[in-house]
PDB file of N, CA and C in Angstrom:
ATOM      1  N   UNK A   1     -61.885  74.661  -3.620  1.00 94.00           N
ATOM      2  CA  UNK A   1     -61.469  74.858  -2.254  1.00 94.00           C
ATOM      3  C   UNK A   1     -59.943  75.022  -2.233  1.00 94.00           C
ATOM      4  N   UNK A   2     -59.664  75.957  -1.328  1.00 96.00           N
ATOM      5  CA  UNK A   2     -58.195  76.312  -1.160  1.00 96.00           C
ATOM      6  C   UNK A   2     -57.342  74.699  -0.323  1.00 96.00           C
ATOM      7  N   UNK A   3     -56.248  74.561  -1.236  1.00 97.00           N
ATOM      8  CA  UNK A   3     -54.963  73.723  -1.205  1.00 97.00           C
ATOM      9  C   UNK A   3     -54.013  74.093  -0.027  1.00 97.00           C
ATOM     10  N   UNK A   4     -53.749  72.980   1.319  1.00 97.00           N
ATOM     11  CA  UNK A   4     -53.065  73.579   2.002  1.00 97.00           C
ATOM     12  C   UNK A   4     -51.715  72.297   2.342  1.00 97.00           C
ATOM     13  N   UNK A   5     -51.233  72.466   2.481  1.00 97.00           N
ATOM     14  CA  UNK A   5     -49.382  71.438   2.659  1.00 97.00           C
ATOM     15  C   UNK A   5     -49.249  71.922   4.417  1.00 97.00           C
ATOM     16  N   UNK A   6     -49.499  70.727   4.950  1.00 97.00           N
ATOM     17  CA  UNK A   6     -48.672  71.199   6.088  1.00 97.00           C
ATOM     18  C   UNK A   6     -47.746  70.252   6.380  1.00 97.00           C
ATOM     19  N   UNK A   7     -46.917  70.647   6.861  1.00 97.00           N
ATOM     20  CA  UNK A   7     -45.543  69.722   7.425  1.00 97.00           C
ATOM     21  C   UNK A   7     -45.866  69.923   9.021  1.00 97.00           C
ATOM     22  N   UNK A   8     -45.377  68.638   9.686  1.00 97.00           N
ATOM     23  CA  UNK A   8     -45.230  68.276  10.842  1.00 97.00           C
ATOM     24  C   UNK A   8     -43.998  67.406  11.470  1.00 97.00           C
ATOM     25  N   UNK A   9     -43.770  68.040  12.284  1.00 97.00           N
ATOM     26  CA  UNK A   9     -42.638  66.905  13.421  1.00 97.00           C
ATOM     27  C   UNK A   9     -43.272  66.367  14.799  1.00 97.00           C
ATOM     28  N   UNK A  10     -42.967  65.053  14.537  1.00 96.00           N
ATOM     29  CA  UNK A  10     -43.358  63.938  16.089  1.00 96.00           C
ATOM     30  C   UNK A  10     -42.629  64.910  17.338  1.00 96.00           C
ATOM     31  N   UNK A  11     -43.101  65.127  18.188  1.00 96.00           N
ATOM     32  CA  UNK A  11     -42.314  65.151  19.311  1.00 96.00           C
ATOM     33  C   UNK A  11     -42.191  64.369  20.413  1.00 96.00           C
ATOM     34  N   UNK A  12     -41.435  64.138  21.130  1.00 96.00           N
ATOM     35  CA  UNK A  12     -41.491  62.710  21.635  1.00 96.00           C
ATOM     36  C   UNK A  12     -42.044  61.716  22.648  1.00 96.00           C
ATOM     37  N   UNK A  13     -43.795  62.389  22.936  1.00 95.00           N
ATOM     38  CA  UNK A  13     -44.685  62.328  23.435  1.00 95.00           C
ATOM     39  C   UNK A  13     -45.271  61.571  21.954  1.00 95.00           C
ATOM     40  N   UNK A  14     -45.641  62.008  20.830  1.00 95.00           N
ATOM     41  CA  UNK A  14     -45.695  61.644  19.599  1.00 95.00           C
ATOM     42  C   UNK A  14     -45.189  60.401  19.333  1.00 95.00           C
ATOM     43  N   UNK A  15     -44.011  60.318  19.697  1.00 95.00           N
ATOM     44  CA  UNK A  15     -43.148  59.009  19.272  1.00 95.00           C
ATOM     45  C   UNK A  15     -43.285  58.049  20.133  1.00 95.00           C
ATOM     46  N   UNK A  16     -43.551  58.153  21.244  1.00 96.00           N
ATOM     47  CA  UNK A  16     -43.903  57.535  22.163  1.00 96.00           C
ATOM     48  C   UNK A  16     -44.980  56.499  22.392  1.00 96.00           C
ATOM     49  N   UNK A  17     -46.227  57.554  21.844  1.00 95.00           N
ATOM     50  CA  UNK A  17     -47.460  57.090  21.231  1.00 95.00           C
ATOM     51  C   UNK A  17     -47.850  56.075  19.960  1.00 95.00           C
ATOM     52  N   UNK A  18     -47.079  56.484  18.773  1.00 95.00           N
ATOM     53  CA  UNK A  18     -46.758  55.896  17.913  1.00 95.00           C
ATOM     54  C   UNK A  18     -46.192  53.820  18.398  1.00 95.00           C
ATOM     55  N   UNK A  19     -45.111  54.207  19.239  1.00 97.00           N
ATOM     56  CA  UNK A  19     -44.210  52.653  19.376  1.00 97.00           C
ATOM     57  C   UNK A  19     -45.519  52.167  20.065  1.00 97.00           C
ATOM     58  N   UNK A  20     -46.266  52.712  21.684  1.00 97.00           N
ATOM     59  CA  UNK A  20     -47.448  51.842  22.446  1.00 97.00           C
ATOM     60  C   UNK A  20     -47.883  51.501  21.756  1.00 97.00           C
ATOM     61  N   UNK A  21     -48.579  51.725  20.539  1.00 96.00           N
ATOM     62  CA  UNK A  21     -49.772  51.758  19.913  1.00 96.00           C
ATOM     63  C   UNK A  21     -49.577  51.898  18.236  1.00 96.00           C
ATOM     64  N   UNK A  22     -48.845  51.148  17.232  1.00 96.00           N
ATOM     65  CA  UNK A  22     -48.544  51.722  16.091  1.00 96.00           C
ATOM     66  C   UNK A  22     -49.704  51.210  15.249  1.00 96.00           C
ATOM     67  N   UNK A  23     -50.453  52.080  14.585  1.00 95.00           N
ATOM     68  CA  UNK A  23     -51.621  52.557  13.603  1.00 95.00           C
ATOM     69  C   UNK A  23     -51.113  53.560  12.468  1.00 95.00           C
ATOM     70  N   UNK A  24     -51.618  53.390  11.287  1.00 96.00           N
ATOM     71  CA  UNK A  24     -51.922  54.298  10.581  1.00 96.00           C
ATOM     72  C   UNK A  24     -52.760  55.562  10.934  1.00 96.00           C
ATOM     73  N   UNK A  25     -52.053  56.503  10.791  1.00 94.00           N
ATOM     74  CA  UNK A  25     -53.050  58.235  11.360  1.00 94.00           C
ATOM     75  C   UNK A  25     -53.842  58.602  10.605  1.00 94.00           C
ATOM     76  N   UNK A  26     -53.956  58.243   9.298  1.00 96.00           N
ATOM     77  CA  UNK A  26     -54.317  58.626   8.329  1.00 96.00           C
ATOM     78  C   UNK A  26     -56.135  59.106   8.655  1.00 96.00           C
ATOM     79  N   UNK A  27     -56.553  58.270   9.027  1.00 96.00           N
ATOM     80  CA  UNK A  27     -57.926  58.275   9.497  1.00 96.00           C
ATOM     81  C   UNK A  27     -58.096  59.652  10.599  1.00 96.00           C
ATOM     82  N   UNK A  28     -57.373  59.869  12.051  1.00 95.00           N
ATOM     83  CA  UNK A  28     -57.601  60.493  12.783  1.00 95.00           C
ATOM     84  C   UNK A  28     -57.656  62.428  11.932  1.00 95.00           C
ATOM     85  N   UNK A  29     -56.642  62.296  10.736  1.00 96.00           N
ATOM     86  CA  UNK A  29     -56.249  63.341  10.343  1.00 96.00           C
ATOM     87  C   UNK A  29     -57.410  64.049   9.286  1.00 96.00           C
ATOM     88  N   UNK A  30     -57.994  63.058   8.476  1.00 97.00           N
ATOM     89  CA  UNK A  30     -58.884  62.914   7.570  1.00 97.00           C
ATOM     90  C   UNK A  30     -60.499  63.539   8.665  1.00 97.00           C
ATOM     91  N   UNK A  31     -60.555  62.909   9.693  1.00 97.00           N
ATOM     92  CA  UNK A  31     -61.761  62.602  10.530  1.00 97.00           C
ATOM     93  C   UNK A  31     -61.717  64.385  11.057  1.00 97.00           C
ATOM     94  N   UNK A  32     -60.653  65.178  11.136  1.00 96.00           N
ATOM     95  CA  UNK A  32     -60.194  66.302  11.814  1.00 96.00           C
ATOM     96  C   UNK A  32     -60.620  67.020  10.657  1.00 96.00           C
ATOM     97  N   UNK A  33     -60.073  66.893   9.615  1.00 97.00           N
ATOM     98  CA  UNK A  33     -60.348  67.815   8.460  1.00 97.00           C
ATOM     99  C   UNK A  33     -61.740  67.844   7.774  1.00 97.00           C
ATOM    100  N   UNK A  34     -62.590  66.471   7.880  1.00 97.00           N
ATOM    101  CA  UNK A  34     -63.863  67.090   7.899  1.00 97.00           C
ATOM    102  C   UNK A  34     -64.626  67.466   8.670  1.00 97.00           C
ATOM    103  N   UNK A  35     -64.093  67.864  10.272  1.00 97.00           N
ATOM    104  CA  UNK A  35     -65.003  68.415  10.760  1.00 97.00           C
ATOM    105  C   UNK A  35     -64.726  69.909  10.440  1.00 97.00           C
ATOM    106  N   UNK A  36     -63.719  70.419   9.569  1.00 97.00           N
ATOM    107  CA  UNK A  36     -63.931  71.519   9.593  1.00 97.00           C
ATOM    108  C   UNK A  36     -64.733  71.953   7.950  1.00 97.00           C
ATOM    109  N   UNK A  37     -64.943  70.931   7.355  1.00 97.00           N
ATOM    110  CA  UNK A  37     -65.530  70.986   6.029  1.00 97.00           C
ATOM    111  C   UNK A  37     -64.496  71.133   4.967  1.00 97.00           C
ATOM    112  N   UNK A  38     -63.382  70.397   5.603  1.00 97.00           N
ATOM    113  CA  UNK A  38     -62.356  69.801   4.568  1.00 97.00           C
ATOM    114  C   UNK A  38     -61.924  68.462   4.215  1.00 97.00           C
ATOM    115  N   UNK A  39     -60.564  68.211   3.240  1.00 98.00           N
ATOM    116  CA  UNK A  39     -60.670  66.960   2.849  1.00 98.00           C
ATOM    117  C   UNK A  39     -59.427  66.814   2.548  1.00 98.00           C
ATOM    118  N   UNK A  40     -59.065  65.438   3.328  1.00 98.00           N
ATOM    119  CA  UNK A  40     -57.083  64.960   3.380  1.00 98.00           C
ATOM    120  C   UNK A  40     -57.315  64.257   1.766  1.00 98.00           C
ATOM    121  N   UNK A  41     -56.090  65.147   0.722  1.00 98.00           N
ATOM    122  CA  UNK A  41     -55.567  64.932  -0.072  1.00 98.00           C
ATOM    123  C   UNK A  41     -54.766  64.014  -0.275  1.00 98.00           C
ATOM    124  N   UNK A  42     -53.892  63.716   0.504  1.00 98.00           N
ATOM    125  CA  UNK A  42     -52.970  62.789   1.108  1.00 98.00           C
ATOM    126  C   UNK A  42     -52.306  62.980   2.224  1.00 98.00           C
ATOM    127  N   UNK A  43     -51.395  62.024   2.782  1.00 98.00           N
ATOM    128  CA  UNK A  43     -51.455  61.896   3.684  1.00 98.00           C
ATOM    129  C   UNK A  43     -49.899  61.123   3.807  1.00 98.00           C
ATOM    130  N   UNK A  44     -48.444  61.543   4.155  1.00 98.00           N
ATOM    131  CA  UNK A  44     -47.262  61.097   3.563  1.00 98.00           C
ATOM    132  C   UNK A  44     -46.198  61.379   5.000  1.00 98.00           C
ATOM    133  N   UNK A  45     -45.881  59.721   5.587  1.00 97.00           N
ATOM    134  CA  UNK A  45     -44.768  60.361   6.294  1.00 97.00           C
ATOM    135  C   UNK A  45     -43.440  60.028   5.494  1.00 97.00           C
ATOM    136  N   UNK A  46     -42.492  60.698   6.365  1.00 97.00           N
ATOM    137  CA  UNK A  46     -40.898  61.126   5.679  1.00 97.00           C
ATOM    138  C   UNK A  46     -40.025  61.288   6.665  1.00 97.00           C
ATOM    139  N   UNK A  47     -38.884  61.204   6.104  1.00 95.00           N
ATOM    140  CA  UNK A  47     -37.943  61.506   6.355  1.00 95.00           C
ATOM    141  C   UNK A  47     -37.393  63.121   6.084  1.00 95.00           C
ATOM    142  N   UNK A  48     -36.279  63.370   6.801  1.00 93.00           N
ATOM    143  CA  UNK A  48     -35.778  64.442   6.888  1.00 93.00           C
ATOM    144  C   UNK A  48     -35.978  65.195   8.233  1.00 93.00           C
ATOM    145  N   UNK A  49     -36.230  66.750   7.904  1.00 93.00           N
ATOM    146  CA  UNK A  49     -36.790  67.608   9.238  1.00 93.00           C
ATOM    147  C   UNK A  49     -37.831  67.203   8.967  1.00 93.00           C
ATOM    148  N   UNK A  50     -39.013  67.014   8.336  1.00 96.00           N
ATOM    149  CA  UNK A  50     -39.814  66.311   8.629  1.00 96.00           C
ATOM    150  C   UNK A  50     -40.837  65.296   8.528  1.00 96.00           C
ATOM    151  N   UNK A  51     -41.611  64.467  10.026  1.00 97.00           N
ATOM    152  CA  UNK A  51     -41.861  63.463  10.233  1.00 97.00           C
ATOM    153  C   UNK A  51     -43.368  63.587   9.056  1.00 97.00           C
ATOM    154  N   UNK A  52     -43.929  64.122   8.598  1.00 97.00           N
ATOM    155  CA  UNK A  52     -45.422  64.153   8.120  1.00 97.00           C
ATOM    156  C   UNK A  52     -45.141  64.859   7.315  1.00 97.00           C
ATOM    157  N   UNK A  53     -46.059  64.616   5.897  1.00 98.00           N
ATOM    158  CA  UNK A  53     -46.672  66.094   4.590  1.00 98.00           C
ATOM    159  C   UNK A  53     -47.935  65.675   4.635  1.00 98.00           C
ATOM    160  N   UNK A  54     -48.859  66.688   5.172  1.00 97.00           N
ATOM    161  CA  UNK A  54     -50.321  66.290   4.640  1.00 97.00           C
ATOM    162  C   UNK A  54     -50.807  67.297   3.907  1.00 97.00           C
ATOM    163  N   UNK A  55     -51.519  66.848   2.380  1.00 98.00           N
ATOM    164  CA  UNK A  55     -52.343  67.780   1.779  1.00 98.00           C
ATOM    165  C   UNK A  55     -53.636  67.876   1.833  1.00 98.00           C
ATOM    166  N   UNK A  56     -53.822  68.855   2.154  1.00 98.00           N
ATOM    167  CA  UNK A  56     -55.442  68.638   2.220  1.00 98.00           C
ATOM    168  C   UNK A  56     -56.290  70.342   1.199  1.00 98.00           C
ATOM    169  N   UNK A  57     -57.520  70.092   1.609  1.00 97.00           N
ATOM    170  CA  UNK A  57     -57.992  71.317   1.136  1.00 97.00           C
ATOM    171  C   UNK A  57     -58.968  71.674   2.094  1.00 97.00           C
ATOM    172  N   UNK A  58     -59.367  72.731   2.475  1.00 97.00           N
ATOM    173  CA  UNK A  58     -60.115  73.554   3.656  1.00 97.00           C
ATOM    174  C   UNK A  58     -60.440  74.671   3.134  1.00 97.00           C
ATOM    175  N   UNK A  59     -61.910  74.709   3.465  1.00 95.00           N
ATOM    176  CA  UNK A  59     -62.771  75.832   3.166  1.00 95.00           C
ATOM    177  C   UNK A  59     -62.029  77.282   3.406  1.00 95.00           C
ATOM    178  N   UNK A  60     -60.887  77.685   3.856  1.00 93.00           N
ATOM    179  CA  UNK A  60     -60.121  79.010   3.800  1.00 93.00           C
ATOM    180  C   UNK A  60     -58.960  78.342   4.819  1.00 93.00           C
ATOM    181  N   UNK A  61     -58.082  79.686   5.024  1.00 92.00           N
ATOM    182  CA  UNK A  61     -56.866  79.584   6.007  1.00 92.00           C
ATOM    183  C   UNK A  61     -56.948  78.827   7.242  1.00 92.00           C
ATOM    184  N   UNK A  62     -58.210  80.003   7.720  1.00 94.00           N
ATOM    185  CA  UNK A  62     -58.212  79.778   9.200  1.00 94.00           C
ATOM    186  C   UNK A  62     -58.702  78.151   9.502  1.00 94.00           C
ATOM    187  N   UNK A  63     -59.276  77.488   8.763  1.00 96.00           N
ATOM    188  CA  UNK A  63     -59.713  75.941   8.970  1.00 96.00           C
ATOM    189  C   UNK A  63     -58.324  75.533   9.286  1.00 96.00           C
ATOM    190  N   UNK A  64     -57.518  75.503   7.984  1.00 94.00           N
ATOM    191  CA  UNK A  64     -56.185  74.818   7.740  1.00 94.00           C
ATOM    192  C   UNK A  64     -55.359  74.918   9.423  1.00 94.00           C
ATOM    193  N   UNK A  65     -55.651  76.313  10.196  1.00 93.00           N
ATOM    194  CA  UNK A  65     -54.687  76.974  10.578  1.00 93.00           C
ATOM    195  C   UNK A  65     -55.038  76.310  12.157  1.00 93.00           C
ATOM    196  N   UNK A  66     -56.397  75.470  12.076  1.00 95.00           N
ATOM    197  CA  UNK A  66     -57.096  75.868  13.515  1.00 95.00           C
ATOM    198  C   UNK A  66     -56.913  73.881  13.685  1.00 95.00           C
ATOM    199  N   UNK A  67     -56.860  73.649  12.337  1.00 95.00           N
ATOM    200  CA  UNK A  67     -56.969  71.826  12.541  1.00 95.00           C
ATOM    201  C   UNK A  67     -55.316  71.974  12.876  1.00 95.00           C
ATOM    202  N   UNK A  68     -54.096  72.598  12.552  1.00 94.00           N
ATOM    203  CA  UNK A  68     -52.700  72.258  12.971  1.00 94.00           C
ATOM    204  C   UNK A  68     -52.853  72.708  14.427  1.00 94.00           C
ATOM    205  N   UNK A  69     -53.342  73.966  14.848  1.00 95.00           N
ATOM    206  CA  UNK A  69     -53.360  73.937  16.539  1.00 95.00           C
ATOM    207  C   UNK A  69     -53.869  72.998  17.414  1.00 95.00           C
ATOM    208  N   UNK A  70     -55.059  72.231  16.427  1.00 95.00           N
ATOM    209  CA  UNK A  70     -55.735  71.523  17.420  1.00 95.00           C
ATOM    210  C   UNK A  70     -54.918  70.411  17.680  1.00 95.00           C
ATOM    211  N   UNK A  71     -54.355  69.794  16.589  1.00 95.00           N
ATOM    212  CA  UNK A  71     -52.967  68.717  16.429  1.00 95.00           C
ATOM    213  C   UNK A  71     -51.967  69.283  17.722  1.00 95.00           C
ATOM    214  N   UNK A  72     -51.422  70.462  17.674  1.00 95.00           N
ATOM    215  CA  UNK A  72     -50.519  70.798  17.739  1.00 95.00           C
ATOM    216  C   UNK A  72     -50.766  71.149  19.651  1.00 95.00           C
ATOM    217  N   UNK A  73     -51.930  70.927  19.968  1.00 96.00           N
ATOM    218  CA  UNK A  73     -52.128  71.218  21.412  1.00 96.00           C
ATOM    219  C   UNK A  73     -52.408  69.762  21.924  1.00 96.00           C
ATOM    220  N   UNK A  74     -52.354  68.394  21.055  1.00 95.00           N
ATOM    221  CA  UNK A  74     -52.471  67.460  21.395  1.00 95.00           C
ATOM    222  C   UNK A  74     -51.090  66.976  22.334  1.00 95.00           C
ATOM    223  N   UNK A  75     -50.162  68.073  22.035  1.00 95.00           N
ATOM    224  CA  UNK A  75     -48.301  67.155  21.944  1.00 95.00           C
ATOM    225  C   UNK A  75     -48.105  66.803  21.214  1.00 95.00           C
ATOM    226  N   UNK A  76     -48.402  65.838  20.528  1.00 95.00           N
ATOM    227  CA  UNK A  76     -48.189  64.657  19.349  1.00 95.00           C
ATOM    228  C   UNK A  76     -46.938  65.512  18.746  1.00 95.00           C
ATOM    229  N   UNK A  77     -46.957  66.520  18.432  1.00 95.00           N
ATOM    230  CA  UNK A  77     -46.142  67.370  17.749  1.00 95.00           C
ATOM    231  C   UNK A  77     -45.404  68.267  18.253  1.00 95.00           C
ATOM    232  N   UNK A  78     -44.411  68.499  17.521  1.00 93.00           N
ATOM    233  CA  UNK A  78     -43.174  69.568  18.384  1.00 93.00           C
ATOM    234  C   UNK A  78     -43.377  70.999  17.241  1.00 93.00           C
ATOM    235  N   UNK A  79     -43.200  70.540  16.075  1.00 95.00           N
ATOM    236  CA  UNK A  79     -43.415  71.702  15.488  1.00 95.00           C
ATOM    237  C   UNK A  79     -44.280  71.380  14.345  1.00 95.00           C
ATOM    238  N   UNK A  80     -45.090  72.382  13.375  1.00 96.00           N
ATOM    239  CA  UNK A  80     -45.632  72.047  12.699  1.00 96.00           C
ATOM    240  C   UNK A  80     -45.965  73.474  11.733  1.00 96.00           C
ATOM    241  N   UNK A  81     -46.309  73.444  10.377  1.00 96.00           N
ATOM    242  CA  UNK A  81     -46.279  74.876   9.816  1.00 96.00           C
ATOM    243  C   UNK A  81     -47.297  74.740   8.820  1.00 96.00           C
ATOM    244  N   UNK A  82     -48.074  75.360   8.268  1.00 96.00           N
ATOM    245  CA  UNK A  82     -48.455  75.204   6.844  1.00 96.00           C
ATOM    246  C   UNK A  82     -49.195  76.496   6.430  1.00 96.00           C
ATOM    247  N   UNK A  83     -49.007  75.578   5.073  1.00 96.00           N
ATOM    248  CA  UNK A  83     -48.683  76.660   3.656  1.00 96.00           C
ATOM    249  C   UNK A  83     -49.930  76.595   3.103  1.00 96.00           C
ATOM    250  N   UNK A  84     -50.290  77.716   2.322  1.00 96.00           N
ATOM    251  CA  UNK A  84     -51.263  77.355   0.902  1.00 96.00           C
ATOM    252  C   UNK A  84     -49.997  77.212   0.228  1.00 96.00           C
ATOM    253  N   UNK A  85     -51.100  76.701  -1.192  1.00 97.00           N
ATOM    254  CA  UNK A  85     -50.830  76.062  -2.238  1.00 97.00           C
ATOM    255  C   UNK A  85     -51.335  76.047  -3.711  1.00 97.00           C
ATOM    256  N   UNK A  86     -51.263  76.230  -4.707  1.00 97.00           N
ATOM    257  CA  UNK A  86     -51.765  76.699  -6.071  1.00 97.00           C
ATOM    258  C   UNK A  86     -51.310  75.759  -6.780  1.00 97.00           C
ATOM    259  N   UNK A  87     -52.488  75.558  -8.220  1.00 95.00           N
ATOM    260  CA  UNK A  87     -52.240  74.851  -8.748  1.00 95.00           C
ATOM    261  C   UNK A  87     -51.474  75.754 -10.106  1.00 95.00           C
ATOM    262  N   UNK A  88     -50.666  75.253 -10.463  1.00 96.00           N
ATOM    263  CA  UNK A  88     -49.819  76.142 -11.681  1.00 96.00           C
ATOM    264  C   UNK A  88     -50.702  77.301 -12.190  1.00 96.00           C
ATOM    265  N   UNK A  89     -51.741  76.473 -13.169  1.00 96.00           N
ATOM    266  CA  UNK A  89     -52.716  76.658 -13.781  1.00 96.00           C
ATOM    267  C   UNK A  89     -53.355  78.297 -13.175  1.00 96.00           C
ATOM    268  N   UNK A  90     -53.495  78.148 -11.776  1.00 94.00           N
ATOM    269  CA  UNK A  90     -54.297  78.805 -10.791  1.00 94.00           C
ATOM    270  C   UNK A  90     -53.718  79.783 -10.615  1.00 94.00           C
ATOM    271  N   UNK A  91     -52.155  79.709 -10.267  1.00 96.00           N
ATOM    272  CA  UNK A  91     -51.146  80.546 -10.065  1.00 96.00           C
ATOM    273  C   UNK A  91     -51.028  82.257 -11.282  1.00 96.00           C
ATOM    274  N   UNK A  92     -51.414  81.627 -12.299  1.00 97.00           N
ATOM    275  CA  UNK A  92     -50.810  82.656 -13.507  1.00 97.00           C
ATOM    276  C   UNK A  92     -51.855  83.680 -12.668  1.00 97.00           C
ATOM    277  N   UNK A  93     -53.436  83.664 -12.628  1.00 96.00           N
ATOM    278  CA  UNK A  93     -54.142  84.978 -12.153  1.00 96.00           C
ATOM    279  C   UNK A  93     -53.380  86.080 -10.790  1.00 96.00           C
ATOM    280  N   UNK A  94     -52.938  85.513 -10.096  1.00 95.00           N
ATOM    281  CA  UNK A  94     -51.839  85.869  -9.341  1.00 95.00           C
ATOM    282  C   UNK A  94     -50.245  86.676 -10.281  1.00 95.00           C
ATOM    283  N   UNK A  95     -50.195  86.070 -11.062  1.00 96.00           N
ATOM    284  CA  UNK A  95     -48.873  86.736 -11.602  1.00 96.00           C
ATOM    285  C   UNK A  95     -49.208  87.634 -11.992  1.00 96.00           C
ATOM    286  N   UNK A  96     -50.682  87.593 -12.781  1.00 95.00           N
ATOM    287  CA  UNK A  96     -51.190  88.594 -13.410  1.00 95.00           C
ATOM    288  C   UNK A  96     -51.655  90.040 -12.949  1.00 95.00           C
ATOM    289  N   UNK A  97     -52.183  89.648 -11.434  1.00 94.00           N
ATOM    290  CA  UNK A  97     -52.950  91.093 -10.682  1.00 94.00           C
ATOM    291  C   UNK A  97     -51.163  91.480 -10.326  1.00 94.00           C
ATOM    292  N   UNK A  98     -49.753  90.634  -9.808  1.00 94.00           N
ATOM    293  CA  UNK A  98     -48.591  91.213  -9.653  1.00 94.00           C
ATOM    294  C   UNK A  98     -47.876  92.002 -10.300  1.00 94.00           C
ATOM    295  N   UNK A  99     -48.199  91.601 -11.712  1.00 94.00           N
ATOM    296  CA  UNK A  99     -48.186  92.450 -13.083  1.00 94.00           C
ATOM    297  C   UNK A  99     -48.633  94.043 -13.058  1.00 94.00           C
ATOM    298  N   UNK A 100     -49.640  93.831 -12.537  1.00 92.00           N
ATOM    299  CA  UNK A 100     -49.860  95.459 -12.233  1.00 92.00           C
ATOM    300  C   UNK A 100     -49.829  96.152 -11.451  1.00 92.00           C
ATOM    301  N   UNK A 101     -49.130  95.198 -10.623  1.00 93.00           N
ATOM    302  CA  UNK A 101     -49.106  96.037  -9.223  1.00 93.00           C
ATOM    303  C   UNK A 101     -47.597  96.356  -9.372  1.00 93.00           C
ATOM    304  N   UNK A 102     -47.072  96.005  -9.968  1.00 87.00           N
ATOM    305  CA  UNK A 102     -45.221  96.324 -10.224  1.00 87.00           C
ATOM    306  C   UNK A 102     -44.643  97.286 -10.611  1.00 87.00           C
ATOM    307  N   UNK A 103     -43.943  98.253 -10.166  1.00 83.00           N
ATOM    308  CA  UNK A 103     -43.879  99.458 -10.068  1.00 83.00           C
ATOM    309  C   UNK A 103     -44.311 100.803  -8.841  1.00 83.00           C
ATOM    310  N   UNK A 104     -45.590  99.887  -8.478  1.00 87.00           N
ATOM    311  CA  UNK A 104     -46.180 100.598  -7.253  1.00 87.00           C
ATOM    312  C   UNK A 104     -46.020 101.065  -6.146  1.00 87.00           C
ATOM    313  N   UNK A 105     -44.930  99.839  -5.656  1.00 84.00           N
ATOM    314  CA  UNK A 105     -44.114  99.812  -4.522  1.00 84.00           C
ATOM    315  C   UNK A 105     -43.126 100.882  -4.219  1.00 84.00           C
ATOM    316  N   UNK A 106     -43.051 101.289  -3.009  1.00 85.00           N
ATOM    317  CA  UNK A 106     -41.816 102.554  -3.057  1.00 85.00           C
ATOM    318  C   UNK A 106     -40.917 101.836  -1.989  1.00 85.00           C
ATOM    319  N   UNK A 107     -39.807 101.254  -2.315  1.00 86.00           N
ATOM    320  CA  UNK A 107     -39.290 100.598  -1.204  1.00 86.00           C
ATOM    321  C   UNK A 107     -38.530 101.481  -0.583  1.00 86.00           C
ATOM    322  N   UNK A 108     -37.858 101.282   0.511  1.00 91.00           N
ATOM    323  CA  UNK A 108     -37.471 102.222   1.714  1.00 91.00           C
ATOM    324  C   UNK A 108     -36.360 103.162   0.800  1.00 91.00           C
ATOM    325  N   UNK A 109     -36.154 104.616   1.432  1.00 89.00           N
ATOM    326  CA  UNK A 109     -34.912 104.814   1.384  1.00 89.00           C
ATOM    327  C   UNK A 109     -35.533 105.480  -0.139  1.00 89.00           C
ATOM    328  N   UNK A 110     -36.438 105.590  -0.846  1.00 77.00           N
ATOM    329  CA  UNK A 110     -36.380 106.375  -2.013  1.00 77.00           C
ATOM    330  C   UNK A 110     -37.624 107.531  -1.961  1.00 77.00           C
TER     331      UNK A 110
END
């Protein structure tokens, strides 16, 4: 199953929620991702720009893409983004089909 990283920021409806009521999310996030027939990898807040890293894995994009909106229409959050993700290993078949595709390209202007 495809590897997805998303980062998240509290917004302050989020933070708000958090001080009334402070719990571990870990569960609500996990409980979200298998309803789409996925599974929280981990689960990491932080510092910096941002408040959350969760890894998880989801049956394709659009799972990954549809559990951050659903978050993301809660408030809880101000901004939020995510990525796939490869495992090294996984990565080389990718370098490899790039391999032949190199050269192909006609970039502007030629």
């Amino acid at each position: 199953m495809p590897i997805f990283i998303t980062y998240a920021t509290y917004s302050q409806n989020g933070v708000r929620g958090m001080l009334k009521k402070p719990a571990d999310r870990t569960g609500p996030v996990k409980a979200l991702l298998k309803k789409v027939g996925g599974k929280l990898l981990a689960f990491y807040v932080t510092t910096g720009e941002n408040d959350v890293v969760v890894i998880s894995e989801a049956p394709d994009g659009t799972d990954a893409v549809a559990v951050g909106m659903a978050v993301a229409a809660s408030g809880a959050v101000s901004k939020i983004e995510t990525v796939r993700a490869w495992k090294a290993k996984d990565f080389v078949a990718i370098q490899k089909k790039a391999a032949k595709l190199a050269g192909a390209y006609s970039p502007p202007g030629k």
